[in-house]
mmCIF file of C-alpha atoms in Angstrom:
data_model
loop_
_atom_site.group_PDB
_atom_site.id
_atom_site.type_symbol
_atom_site.label_atom_id
_atom_site.label_comp_id
_atom_site.label_asym_id
_atom_site.label_seq_id
_atom_site.Cartn_x
_atom_site.Cartn_y
_atom_site.Cartn_z
ATOM 1 C CA ALA A 22 9.675 53.813 -28.698
ATOM 2 C CA CYS A 23 10.495 50.246 -27.778
ATOM 3 C CA SER A 24 9.465 49.179 -24.300
ATOM 4 C CA PRO A 25 12.350 48.472 -21.936
ATOM 5 C CA LEU A 26 13.438 44.859 -21.562
ATOM 6 C CA LEU A 27 12.510 42.970 -18.398
ATOM 7 C CA ARG A 28 15.060 42.865 -15.671
ATOM 8 C CA GLN A 29 16.824 39.542 -15.104
ATOM 9 C CA GLU A 30 14.824 38.884 -11.923
ATOM 10 C CA GLU A 31 11.546 39.566 -13.730
ATOM 11 C CA GLN A 32 12.564 37.285 -16.591
ATOM 12 C CA ALA A 33 13.294 34.506 -14.091
ATOM 13 C CA ASP A 34 9.878 35.004 -12.465
ATOM 14 C CA VAL A 35 8.126 34.855 -15.847
ATOM 15 C CA LEU A 36 10.009 31.702 -16.827
ATOM 16 C CA GLU A 37 9.210 30.106 -13.486
ATOM 17 C CA SER A 38 5.518 30.969 -13.918
ATOM 18 C CA LEU A 39 5.475 29.534 -17.438
ATOM 19 C CA ASP A 40 7.181 26.375 -16.227
ATOM 20 C CA PHE A 41 4.594 26.052 -13.453
ATOM 21 C CA VAL A 42 1.739 26.401 -15.977
ATOM 22 C CA LEU A 43 3.286 23.813 -18.305
ATOM 23 C CA ARG A 44 3.760 21.354 -15.447
ATOM 24 C CA ASN A 45 0.142 21.766 -14.391
ATOM 25 C CA ILE A 46 -1.104 21.274 -17.957
ATOM 26 C CA SER A 47 0.971 18.098 -18.232
ATOM 27 C CA GLU A 48 -0.355 16.858 -14.885
ATOM 28 C CA LEU A 49 -3.932 17.639 -15.904
ATOM 29 C CA ARG A 50 -3.506 15.658 -19.133
ATOM 30 C CA ARG A 51 -2.144 12.711 -17.168
ATOM 31 C CA GLU A 52 -4.992 12.858 -14.650
ATOM 32 C CA VAL A 53 -7.603 13.040 -17.418
ATOM 33 C CA GLU A 54 -6.074 9.966 -19.035
ATOM 34 C CA GLU A 55 -6.128 8.129 -15.707
ATOM 35 C CA LEU A 56 -9.753 9.114 -15.178
ATOM 36 C CA ARG A 57 -10.602 7.778 -18.642
ATOM 37 C CA ASN A 58 -8.887 4.480 -17.779
ATOM 38 C CA SER A 59 -10.779 4.330 -14.465
ATOM 39 C CA LEU A 60 -14.092 4.765 -16.258
ATOM 40 C CA GLN A 61 -13.174 1.984 -18.680
ATOM 41 C CA CYS A 62 -12.347 -0.314 -15.756
ATOM 42 C CA LEU A 63 -15.625 0.631 -14.091
ATOM 43 C CA ALA A 64 -17.527 -0.236 -17.240
ATOM 44 C CA ALA A 65 -15.769 -3.608 -17.388
ATOM 45 C CA ASP A 66 -16.698 -4.265 -13.739
ATOM 46 C CA ILE A 67 -20.362 -3.487 -14.413
ATOM 47 C CA VAL A 68 -20.389 -5.835 -17.410
ATOM 48 C CA GLY A 69 -18.783 -8.534 -15.265
ATOM 49 C CA GLU A 70 -21.382 -8.142 -12.537
ATOM 50 C CA VAL A 71 -24.233 -8.384 -15.058
ATOM 51 C CA ARG A 72 -22.652 -11.490 -16.583
ATOM 52 C CA ALA A 73 -22.280 -13.089 -13.154
ATOM 53 C CA HIS A 74 -25.907 -12.316 -12.350
ATOM 54 C CA LEU A 75 -27.046 -13.920 -15.620
ATOM 55 C CA GLU A 76 -24.971 -17.023 -14.869
ATOM 56 C CA GLU A 77 -26.567 -17.326 -11.429
ATOM 57 C CA THR A 78 -30.029 -16.907 -12.978
ATOM 58 C CA GLN A 79 -29.304 -19.678 -15.493
ATOM 59 C CA LYS A 80 -28.056 -21.984 -12.731
ATOM 60 C CA ALA A 81 -31.196 -21.348 -10.709
ATOM 61 C CA ALA A 82 -33.329 -22.174 -13.771
ATOM 62 C CA ARG A 83 -31.446 -25.448 -14.288
ATOM 63 C CA ARG A 84 -31.963 -26.396 -10.640
ATOM 64 C CA ARG A 85 -35.715 -25.827 -11.020
ATOM 65 C CA ARG A 86 -35.728 -27.906 -14.218
ATOM 66 C CA PHE A 87 -33.951 -30.848 -12.519
ATOM 67 C CA PRO A 88 -35.192 -30.785 -8.932
ATOM 68 C CA PHE A 89 -33.011 -33.661 -7.712
ATOM 69 C CA PRO A 90 -31.586 -33.440 -4.189
ATOM 70 C CA ARG A 91 -27.943 -32.383 -4.060
ATOM 71 C CA GLU A 92 -25.600 -31.857 -1.159
ATOM 72 C CA ARG A 93 -24.821 -28.219 -0.269
ATOM 73 C CA SER A 94 -26.822 -26.833 -3.161
ATOM 74 C CA ASP A 95 -25.916 -23.282 -2.143
ATOM 75 C CA SER A 96 -22.149 -23.777 -2.044
ATOM 76 C CA THR A 97 -21.865 -23.575 -5.827
ATOM 77 C CA GLY A 98 -23.281 -20.083 -5.796
ATOM 78 C CA SER A 99 -20.900 -19.027 -3.037
ATOM 79 C CA SER A 100 -17.895 -20.396 -4.850
ATOM 80 C CA SER A 101 -18.877 -18.613 -8.029
ATOM 81 C CA ILE A 102 -18.770 -15.299 -6.184
ATOM 82 C CA TYR A 103 -15.156 -15.887 -5.252
ATOM 83 C CA PHE A 104 -14.332 -17.143 -8.710
ATOM 84 C CA THR A 105 -15.745 -14.174 -10.582
ATOM 85 C CA ALA A 106 -14.186 -11.737 -8.142
ATOM 86 C CA SER A 107 -10.757 -13.277 -8.378
ATOM 87 C CA SER A 108 -10.939 -13.606 -12.149
ATOM 88 C CA GLY A 109 -11.746 -9.925 -12.631
ATOM 89 C CA ALA A 110 -15.379 -10.292 -13.662
ATOM 90 C CA ALA A 111 -16.592 -8.487 -10.560
ATOM 91 C CA ASN A 112 -14.745 -6.095 -8.294
ATOM 92 C CA THR A 113 -16.212 -6.016 -4.805
ATOM 93 C CA ASP A 114 -13.982 -3.175 -3.657
ATOM 94 C CA ASP A 115 -15.212 -0.897 -6.427
ATOM 95 C CA GLY A 116 -18.763 -1.892 -5.624
ATOM 96 C CA GLU A 117 -18.395 -0.674 -2.084
ATOM 97 C CA SER A 118 -16.972 2.659 -3.096
ATOM 98 C CA GLU A 119 -19.661 3.265 -5.694
ATOM 99 C CA GLY A 120 -22.565 2.388 -3.409
ATOM 100 C CA GLY A 121 -21.535 4.624 -0.532
ATOM 101 C CA TYR A 122 -18.611 5.391 1.682
ATOM 102 C CA SER A 123 -17.797 2.050 3.244
ATOM 103 C CA THR A 124 -14.251 2.227 1.858
ATOM 104 C CA ALA A 125 -13.704 5.477 3.727
ATOM 105 C CA ASN A 126 -13.257 3.346 6.825
ATOM 106 C CA ALA A 127 -10.169 1.943 5.073
ATOM 107 C CA GLU A 128 -10.856 -1.652 5.961
ATOM 108 C CA SER A 129 -7.821 -3.726 5.076
ATOM 109 C CA ASP A 130 -7.993 -6.821 2.914
ATOM 110 C CA TYR A 131 -7.086 -9.127 5.765
ATOM 111 C CA GLU A 132 -10.025 -7.842 7.858
ATOM 112 C CA ARG A 133 -12.493 -8.341 5.025
ATOM 113 C CA GLU A 134 -11.169 -11.863 4.481
ATOM 114 C CA SER A 135 -11.682 -12.665 8.183
ATOM 115 C CA GLU A 136 -15.243 -11.333 8.084
ATOM 116 C CA ARG A 137 -16.095 -13.449 5.033
ATOM 117 C CA GLU A 138 -14.779 -16.559 6.784
ATOM 118 C CA SER A 139 -17.030 -15.971 9.801
ATOM 119 C CA GLU A 140 -20.115 -15.009 7.787
ATOM 120 C CA GLU A 141 -19.903 -17.879 5.283
ATOM 121 C CA GLY A 142 -19.194 -20.777 7.589
ATOM 122 C CA GLU A 143 -21.562 -23.013 5.659
ATOM 123 C CA ASP A 144 -19.336 -22.671 2.579
ATOM 124 C CA GLU A 145 -16.146 -23.516 4.449
ATOM 125 C CA VAL A 146 -15.082 -26.279 2.084
ATOM 126 C CA SER A 147 -15.550 -24.309 -1.139
ATOM 127 C CA CYS A 148 -13.986 -21.160 0.338
ATOM 128 C CA GLU A 149 -10.966 -23.137 1.478
ATOM 129 C CA THR A 150 -10.501 -24.382 -2.070
ATOM 130 C CA VAL A 151 -10.432 -20.826 -3.379
ATOM 131 C CA ARG A 152 -8.108 -19.636 -0.635
ATOM 132 C CA THR A 153 -5.733 -22.443 -1.510
ATOM 133 C CA ALA A 154 -5.582 -21.113 -5.068
ATOM 134 C CA ARG A 155 -5.060 -17.513 -3.973
ATOM 135 C CA TRP A 156 -2.684 -17.812 -1.039
ATOM 136 C CA ASP A 157 0.703 -19.422 -0.584
ATOM 137 C CA SER A 158 1.715 -22.075 1.935
ATOM 138 C CA LEU A 159 1.444 -19.630 4.842
ATOM 139 C CA ASP A 160 -2.353 -19.963 4.769
ATOM 140 C CA HIS A 161 -2.194 -23.711 5.414
ATOM 141 C CA LEU A 162 -1.189 -23.124 9.021
ATOM 142 C CA ASN A 163 -3.646 -24.311 11.628
ATOM 143 C CA GLU A 164 -4.198 -21.244 13.796
ATOM 144 C CA ASP A 165 -5.558 -23.347 16.660
ATOM 145 C CA ASP A 166 -2.263 -25.208 16.856
ATOM 146 C CA THR A 167 -0.032 -22.173 16.294
ATOM 147 C CA HIS A 168 2.285 -21.452 19.174
ATOM 148 C CA LEU A 169 3.017 -17.735 19.459
ATOM 149 C CA VAL A 170 6.606 -17.326 20.621
ATOM 150 C CA SER A 171 8.071 -14.114 22.015
ATOM 151 C CA ASP A 172 11.135 -12.358 20.657
ATOM 152 C CA ALA A 173 13.163 -13.537 23.657
ATOM 153 C CA SER A 174 12.481 -17.191 22.898
ATOM 154 C CA LEU A 175 13.530 -17.096 19.255
ATOM 155 C CA ASP A 176 15.945 -19.911 18.642
ATOM 156 C CA GLU A 177 19.557 -19.150 17.848
ATOM 157 C CA ASP A 178 19.315 -20.087 14.175
ATOM 158 C CA LEU A 179 16.399 -17.726 13.569
ATOM 159 C CA GLY A 180 18.138 -14.956 15.482
ATOM 160 C CA GLN A 181 21.204 -15.253 13.274
ATOM 161 C CA LEU A 182 19.005 -15.348 10.166
ATOM 162 C CA LEU A 183 17.209 -12.144 11.176
ATOM 163 C CA GLN A 184 20.499 -10.369 11.905
ATOM 164 C CA GLN A 185 21.838 -11.372 8.508
ATOM 165 C CA ALA A 186 18.612 -10.225 6.824
ATOM 166 C CA ASP A 187 18.841 -6.819 8.537
ATOM 167 C CA ARG A 188 22.463 -6.437 7.472
ATOM 168 C CA LEU A 189 21.704 -7.299 3.848
ATOM 169 C CA HIS A 190 18.688 -4.971 3.828
ATOM 170 C CA SER A 191 21.017 -2.084 4.767
ATOM 171 C CA GLY A 192 23.449 -2.882 1.951
ATOM 172 C CA ASP A 193 23.559 -2.196 -1.773
ATOM 173 C CA GLU A 194 21.226 -3.655 -4.399
ATOM 174 C CA GLN A 195 23.118 -6.917 -4.722
ATOM 175 C CA GLU A 196 23.016 -7.479 -0.963
ATOM 176 C CA ARG A 197 19.307 -6.723 -0.797
ATOM 177 C CA ARG A 198 18.682 -9.254 -3.560
ATOM 178 C CA GLU A 199 20.675 -11.798 -1.551
ATOM 179 C CA GLY A 200 18.603 -10.944 1.517
ATOM 180 C CA PHE A 201 15.377 -11.499 -0.388
ATOM 181 C CA GLN A 202 16.538 -14.912 -1.618
ATOM 182 C CA LEU A 203 17.766 -15.854 1.875
ATOM 183 C CA LEU A 204 14.379 -15.146 3.439
ATOM 184 C CA LEU A 205 12.498 -16.804 0.589
ATOM 185 C CA ASN A 206 14.548 -19.989 1.067
ATOM 186 C CA ASN A 207 13.586 -20.104 4.764
ATOM 187 C CA LYS A 208 9.914 -19.207 4.334
ATOM 188 C CA LEU A 209 8.476 -22.620 5.168
ATOM 189 C CA ALA A 210 10.745 -23.132 8.162
ATOM 190 C CA TYR A 211 9.783 -19.875 9.909
ATOM 191 C CA ALA A 212 6.277 -19.203 8.620
ATOM 192 C CA GLU A 213 4.957 -18.954 12.196
ATOM 193 C CA GLN A 214 7.329 -16.174 13.280
ATOM 194 C CA LYS A 215 6.103 -12.590 12.941
ATOM 195 C CA GLU A 216 9.688 -11.213 13.094
ATOM 196 C CA PHE A 217 10.485 -13.323 10.040
ATOM 197 C CA LEU A 218 7.302 -12.483 8.140
ATOM 198 C CA TRP A 219 7.572 -8.696 8.287
ATOM 199 C CA ARG A 220 11.207 -8.929 7.167
ATOM 200 C CA LEU A 221 10.138 -11.126 4.267
ATOM 201 C CA ALA A 222 7.554 -8.489 3.315
ATOM 202 C CA ARG A 223 10.224 -5.791 3.647
ATOM 203 C CA ALA A 224 12.419 -7.769 1.247
ATOM 204 C CA HIS A 225 9.546 -7.844 -1.250
ATOM 205 C CA SER A 226 9.384 -4.052 -0.912
ATOM 206 C CA ASP A 227 13.124 -3.851 -1.615
ATOM 207 C CA MET A 228 12.710 -5.930 -4.766
ATOM 208 C CA CYS A 229 9.798 -3.735 -5.854
ATOM 209 C CA ASP A 230 12.027 -0.664 -5.481
ATOM 210 C CA MET A 231 14.928 -2.150 -7.400
ATOM 211 C CA THR A 232 13.173 -3.618 -10.421
ATOM 212 C CA GLU A 233 12.301 -1.413 -13.386
ATOM 213 C CA ASP A 234 9.591 -3.582 -14.933
ATOM 214 C CA ALA A 235 6.077 -2.408 -13.987
ATOM 215 C CA ASP A 236 4.604 -5.932 -13.894
ATOM 216 C CA GLU A 237 7.408 -7.177 -11.669
ATOM 217 C CA LYS A 238 6.963 -4.210 -9.360
ATOM 218 C CA ARG A 239 3.271 -4.990 -9.033
ATOM 219 C CA SER A 240 3.992 -8.681 -8.430
ATOM 220 C CA TYR A 241 6.560 -8.071 -5.679
ATOM 221 C CA ALA A 242 4.325 -5.548 -3.919
ATOM 222 C CA SER A 243 1.277 -7.812 -4.150
ATOM 223 C CA ASP A 244 3.140 -10.878 -2.822
ATOM 224 C CA GLY A 245 4.612 -8.906 0.078
ATOM 225 C CA LYS A 246 1.199 -7.474 0.931
ATOM 226 C CA GLU A 247 -0.286 -10.983 1.045
ATOM 227 C CA VAL A 248 2.450 -12.121 3.450
ATOM 228 C CA LEU A 249 1.480 -9.333 5.840
ATOM 229 C CA GLU A 250 -2.246 -9.940 5.449
ATOM 230 C CA THR A 251 -1.560 -13.411 6.810
ATOM 231 C CA ALA A 252 0.635 -12.056 9.616
ATOM 232 C CA LEU A 253 -1.804 -9.337 10.669
ATOM 233 C CA ARG A 254 -4.606 -11.850 11.154
ATOM 234 C CA LYS A 255 -2.486 -13.278 13.998
ATOM 235 C CA TRP A 256 -0.357 -10.356 15.182
ATOM 236 C CA ASP A 257 -2.366 -7.169 14.947
ATOM 237 C CA ARG A 258 -0.147 -5.557 17.597
ATOM 238 C CA CYS A 259 3.047 -5.821 15.536
ATOM 239 C CA ALA A 260 4.082 -2.260 14.608
ATOM 240 C CA GLU A 261 6.460 -3.384 11.860
ATOM 241 C CA CYS A 262 3.725 -5.453 10.214
ATOM 242 C CA HIS A 263 1.459 -2.395 10.017
ATOM 243 C CA GLN A 264 4.317 -0.175 8.863
ATOM 244 C CA TRP A 265 5.417 -2.363 5.971
ATOM 245 C CA TYR A 266 1.837 -3.198 5.049
ATOM 246 C CA ALA A 267 1.319 0.526 4.502
ATOM 247 C CA VAL A 268 4.528 0.793 2.454
ATOM 248 C CA LEU A 269 3.540 -2.102 0.190
ATOM 249 C CA CYS A 270 0.027 -0.702 -0.266
ATOM 250 C CA GLY A 271 1.604 2.539 -1.405
ATOM 251 C CA GLN A 272 3.934 0.755 -3.816
ATOM 252 C CA LEU A 273 1.063 -1.250 -5.256
ATOM 253 C CA ALA A 274 -1.049 1.885 -5.717
ATOM 254 C CA GLU A 275 1.621 3.612 -7.804
ATOM 255 C CA HIS A 276 0.381 1.725 -10.869
ATOM 256 C CA GLU A 277 -3.342 2.084 -10.178
ATOM 257 C CA SER A 278 -6.004 4.591 -11.189
ATOM 258 C CA ILE A 279 -6.729 7.798 -9.278
ATOM 259 C CA GLN A 280 -9.686 6.119 -7.590
ATOM 260 C CA LYS A 281 -7.581 3.203 -6.360
ATOM 261 C CA ARG A 282 -4.780 5.499 -5.209
ATOM 262 C CA ILE A 283 -7.163 7.559 -3.115
ATOM 263 C CA GLN A 284 -8.718 4.443 -1.594
ATOM 264 C CA THR A 285 -5.261 3.138 -0.801
ATOM 265 C CA GLY A 286 -4.401 6.474 0.800
ATOM 266 C CA TYR A 287 -6.962 5.823 3.530
ATOM 267 C CA LEU A 288 -5.585 2.329 4.062
ATOM 268 C CA PHE A 289 -2.012 3.655 4.175
ATOM 269 C CA LYS A 290 -2.899 6.298 6.779
ATOM 270 C CA LYS A 291 -4.794 3.805 8.927
ATOM 271 C CA HIS A 292 -1.871 1.392 9.202
ATOM 272 C CA ILE A 293 0.756 4.104 9.723
ATOM 273 C CA ASP A 294 -1.327 5.554 12.567
ATOM 274 C CA ARG A 295 -1.563 2.069 14.059
ATOM 275 C CA ALA A 296 2.203 1.561 13.753
ATOM 276 C CA ILE A 297 2.841 4.865 15.560
ATOM 277 C CA GLU A 298 0.359 3.915 18.261
ATOM 278 C CA LEU A 299 2.167 0.621 18.861
ATOM 279 C CA LYS A 300 5.717 1.981 18.511
ATOM 280 C CA PRO A 301 5.722 5.774 18.980
ATOM 281 C CA GLU A 302 9.521 6.135 18.922
ATOM 282 C CA ASP A 303 10.080 4.709 15.417
ATOM 283 C CA PRO A 304 11.242 7.554 13.130
ATOM 284 C CA LYS A 305 10.376 5.676 9.936
ATOM 285 C CA SER A 306 6.643 5.782 10.687
ATOM 286 C CA TYR A 307 6.736 9.565 11.158
ATOM 287 C CA TYR A 308 8.700 9.906 7.907
ATOM 288 C CA LEU A 309 6.046 7.899 6.049
ATOM 289 C CA LEU A 310 3.244 9.911 7.662
ATOM 290 C CA GLY A 311 5.036 13.129 6.702
ATOM 291 C CA ARG A 312 5.186 12.037 3.074
ATOM 292 C CA TRP A 313 1.474 11.150 3.155
ATOM 293 C CA CYS A 314 0.611 14.588 4.561
ATOM 294 C CA TYR A 315 2.781 16.352 1.981
ATOM 295 C CA GLN A 316 1.203 14.464 -0.917
ATOM 296 C CA VAL A 317 -2.334 15.068 0.344
ATOM 297 C CA ALA A 318 -1.555 18.766 0.776
ATOM 298 C CA HIS A 319 -0.499 18.878 -2.891
ATOM 299 C CA LEU A 320 -3.346 16.840 -4.400
ATOM 300 C CA GLY A 321 -4.286 18.002 -7.872
ATOM 301 C CA TRP A 322 -7.679 19.429 -8.735
ATOM 302 C CA LEU A 323 -8.903 16.208 -10.338
ATOM 303 C CA GLU A 324 -7.741 14.082 -7.398
ATOM 304 C CA LYS A 325 -9.547 16.364 -4.925
ATOM 305 C CA LYS A 326 -12.752 16.160 -6.963
ATOM 306 C CA THR A 327 -12.452 12.373 -7.174
ATOM 307 C CA ALA A 328 -11.905 12.084 -3.407
ATOM 308 C CA SER A 329 -14.927 14.314 -2.711
ATOM 309 C CA ALA A 330 -17.084 12.187 -5.002
ATOM 310 C CA LEU A 331 -15.959 8.890 -3.487
ATOM 311 C CA PHE A 332 -15.845 9.643 0.219
ATOM 312 C CA GLU A 333 -17.954 11.518 2.690
ATOM 313 C CA VAL A 334 -14.819 12.928 4.357
ATOM 314 C CA PRO A 335 -11.969 13.407 1.820
ATOM 315 C CA PRO A 336 -8.383 13.138 3.112
ATOM 316 C CA THR A 337 -7.037 16.378 4.536
ATOM 317 C CA ALA A 338 -3.536 17.429 5.565
ATOM 318 C CA THR A 339 -1.442 20.583 5.370
ATOM 319 C CA VAL A 340 2.174 21.343 4.593
ATOM 320 C CA GLN A 341 2.557 22.272 8.279
ATOM 321 C CA ASP A 342 1.348 18.772 9.254
ATOM 322 C CA ALA A 343 3.976 17.264 6.971
ATOM 323 C CA LEU A 344 6.687 19.537 8.390
ATOM 324 C CA ASN A 345 5.800 18.588 11.966
ATOM 325 C CA ASN A 346 6.195 14.892 11.174
ATOM 326 C CA PHE A 347 9.533 15.355 9.373
ATOM 327 C CA LEU A 348 10.860 17.443 12.275
ATOM 328 C CA ARG A 349 9.714 14.675 14.634
ATOM 329 C CA VAL A 350 11.906 12.280 12.635
ATOM 330 C CA GLU A 351 14.908 14.552 13.212
ATOM 331 C CA ASP A 352 14.115 14.735 16.939
ATOM 332 C CA LEU A 353 14.041 10.941 17.230
ATOM 333 C CA SER A 354 16.988 10.224 14.907
ATOM 334 C CA PRO A 355 18.988 13.189 13.545
ATOM 335 C CA GLY A 356 20.062 12.519 9.977
ATOM 336 C CA PHE A 357 17.705 9.545 9.672
ATOM 337 C CA SER A 358 16.932 10.292 6.011
ATOM 338 C CA LYS A 359 18.426 12.486 3.325
ATOM 339 C CA ALA A 360 15.018 12.578 1.627
ATOM 340 C CA GLY A 361 13.435 13.612 4.932
ATOM 341 C CA ARG A 362 15.654 16.693 5.134
ATOM 342 C CA VAL A 363 14.859 17.525 1.513
ATOM 343 C CA TYR A 364 11.157 17.360 2.403
ATOM 344 C CA ILE A 365 11.751 19.695 5.357
ATOM 345 C CA ALA A 366 13.386 22.187 2.982
ATOM 346 C CA LYS A 367 10.453 21.873 0.564
ATOM 347 C CA CYS A 368 7.951 22.416 3.374
ATOM 348 C CA TYR A 369 9.721 25.582 4.542
ATOM 349 C CA ARG A 370 9.879 26.777 0.935
ATOM 350 C CA ASP A 371 6.146 26.212 0.498
ATOM 351 C CA LEU A 372 5.514 28.065 3.765
ATOM 352 C CA GLY A 373 7.610 31.003 2.574
ATOM 353 C CA ASN A 374 10.549 30.586 4.952
ATOM 354 C CA LYS A 375 13.462 30.724 2.514
ATOM 355 C CA THR A 376 16.131 30.938 5.249
ATOM 356 C CA GLU A 377 15.123 27.599 6.789
ATOM 357 C CA ALA A 378 14.654 26.105 3.326
ATOM 358 C CA VAL A 379 18.268 26.896 2.410
ATOM 359 C CA LEU A 380 19.499 25.651 5.803
ATOM 360 C CA TRP A 381 17.818 22.256 5.466
ATOM 361 C CA THR A 382 18.871 21.914 1.838
ATOM 362 C CA ASN A 383 22.488 22.261 2.988
ATOM 363 C CA LEU A 384 21.900 19.814 5.857
ATOM 364 C CA ALA A 385 20.474 17.304 3.375
ATOM 365 C CA ALA A 386 23.552 17.671 1.164
ATOM 366 C CA GLU A 387 25.750 16.600 4.095
ATOM 367 C CA LEU A 388 24.139 13.143 4.218
ATOM 368 C CA PRO A 389 25.132 10.268 1.888
ATOM 369 C CA THR A 390 22.583 8.905 -0.571
ATOM 370 C CA ASN A 391 21.843 5.335 0.506
ATOM 371 C CA THR A 392 18.619 4.726 -1.369
ATOM 372 C CA LYS A 393 17.265 5.279 -4.879
ATOM 373 C CA GLU A 394 15.067 8.041 -3.503
#
């Protein structure tokens, strides 16, 4: 006798299970491919380091062959370090992660740059030449002569510019493009104002969101991140600078390997925590922290293994941690984000509370969609 057919509910469960398995297989294939690319990049970095070492050995041999006195004989070697690192022949960040767990402290780029400046004072001239090639006009400011002005003393023209930038940032794509161009046109005039700089970085983030080209996305995110690296060297207590630095790090990591994404995750968390410490009533920071917690709670097997291999203490977070942060957003600003309410529904679903999941799904549907997300 033929076996009875599955009930409709059982068929739905089987289909859902099959779909889950297929999604996981697809994700595993993608992660394996990313791991293969990471290993290729690592091999290229090792080759670059060996090549740089051989070049330094050859230079040392030439100096012994022609022992004539030269000014600052060691500055050439220092400059070559910066040159090979910036040209891709050697990757100092990868070197740290491979040798131990120094990247687990999530030191930001602007802190490492400051440390290099203090440690290599004797190579000030050559380092300044390299920094000129890598940074824009913001780095030409003389910090000793910089006058830090408070928000209350901003001149009327800048105040109007910032208001217009905020209005355009809240608009559609065309308005956000106009806002980006407006801030870019005034970059030199207000390069010493932190309120201007974090808005300029935010505009870079907007452009990264709106463009479809991967190279352009990477370029916008990288340029915005550099703006904030400059700002954070002067204004470490600016919550918005930390907040948007974290956002841009996340955007830049979207196109990187698993290893880079995990390293960036530490950096992202560090700056979001700092933003919350400085401005604990800002709902956006809790929303970003909630997303970080949710993503960490759903790390794939390969990502967890990579994190364990790279860091002494891998990132940890639970769905409940994510839910607490998203609910905090609603406490501070009800209806702050449609995506935030969707995440709340997903958290309740993952925790097995279907009633709350349906409730928050309906609450999310009541809000307009203002962003691509």
